[in-house]
Amino acid sequence: MTQHSAAWLDKVLYHETTILSRLDELARQITEDYRQRQLTVVAVLHGSLFFAADLLRRIQLPLKLETISVASYHGGTSSSGTVRFNQIGLPPVDGRDVLLIDDILDSGRTLHAIRERFLEDCAPASVKLCALLSKRCQRAVELEADYAGFEIGDEFVVGYGLDYRGHYRNLPFIGTLTSDAIAGRTGYAGVVSA
Ligand code: IMP
Ligand code: MG
């Protein structure tokens, strides 16, 4: 039984075991869809790190891995509306089937902007989108994930890569924060013992 310090944790939405069995399904689907293709996975930093690491180890294909760094959130719990690319160049994906991986599809602006950049600046064979979570009710641009782990409601979540002001990424589960934690009145997650 896992114990959590309670002051910052509101509730657990998805335990690690639930996440990993969903990744088994997603990986099976991706493995099937990209057989005989030239797959390059582009993981969006930092939020997709844990998701990408666990998902890619389940995909049974000779894929390539690249990363891209963007910022669309600036510390709060709602999207800023602008997407800033933190590097000048894009990874080499000409002629490759690109699968963009992010932690969450919220307004959709981040993956939309990245996909547009790849389509404009490179000559990929295809570009598809994969997100661990999707908040369809928050969408500001018309965009759907080709592969999505879980559909969630309009709530701010942390853990398994997702952060609040840079913290909580290393939680093994996905959960919501108490209003005290969001207001900064509690310490950060540190006590998560198995
Ligand atoms: P979008 O551009 O609005 O789709 O936002 C995507 C980015 O916002 C994600 O890569 C996350 O970094 C961040 N984000 C959106 N919703 C959440 C959340 O509930 N928790 C933590 N980060 C989030
Ligand atoms: Mg992020």
XYZ file of C-alpha atoms and ligand atoms in Angstrom, residues 72-73 79 102-110 135 155-157 162-163, ligand 1:
41
model
C 3.736 27.172 -23.223
C 2.984 27.381 -19.523
C -2.122 27.897 -20.591
C 3.577 15.080 -25.046
C 2.297 14.665 -21.522
C -1.057 16.370 -22.071
C -3.178 17.877 -24.800
C -4.871 20.806 -23.090
C -5.674 23.871 -25.248
C -3.870 22.002 -28.040
C -1.720 25.023 -28.912
C 1.590 23.346 -28.064
C -8.514 17.576 -21.758
C -8.677 19.842 -13.688
C -5.034 20.624 -13.171
C -3.009 17.452 -12.661
C 3.454 16.753 -15.248
C 4.506 19.674 -13.084
P -1.608 23.144 -24.409
O -0.698 23.896 -25.330
O -2.615 24.070 -23.751
O -2.232 21.919 -25.010
O -0.742 22.740 -23.177
C 0.142 21.753 -23.200
C 1.148 21.929 -22.091
O 0.572 22.593 -20.952
C 1.559 20.567 -21.629
O 2.719 20.153 -22.293
C 1.794 20.776 -20.157
O 3.131 21.128 -19.942
C 0.943 21.941 -19.763
N -0.287 21.514 -19.056
C -1.563 21.548 -19.512
N -2.420 21.066 -18.600
C -1.676 20.706 -17.535
C -1.997 20.114 -16.268
O -3.145 19.795 -15.899
N -0.931 19.889 -15.428
C 0.348 20.203 -15.761
N 0.687 20.736 -16.944
C -0.320 20.995 -17.815
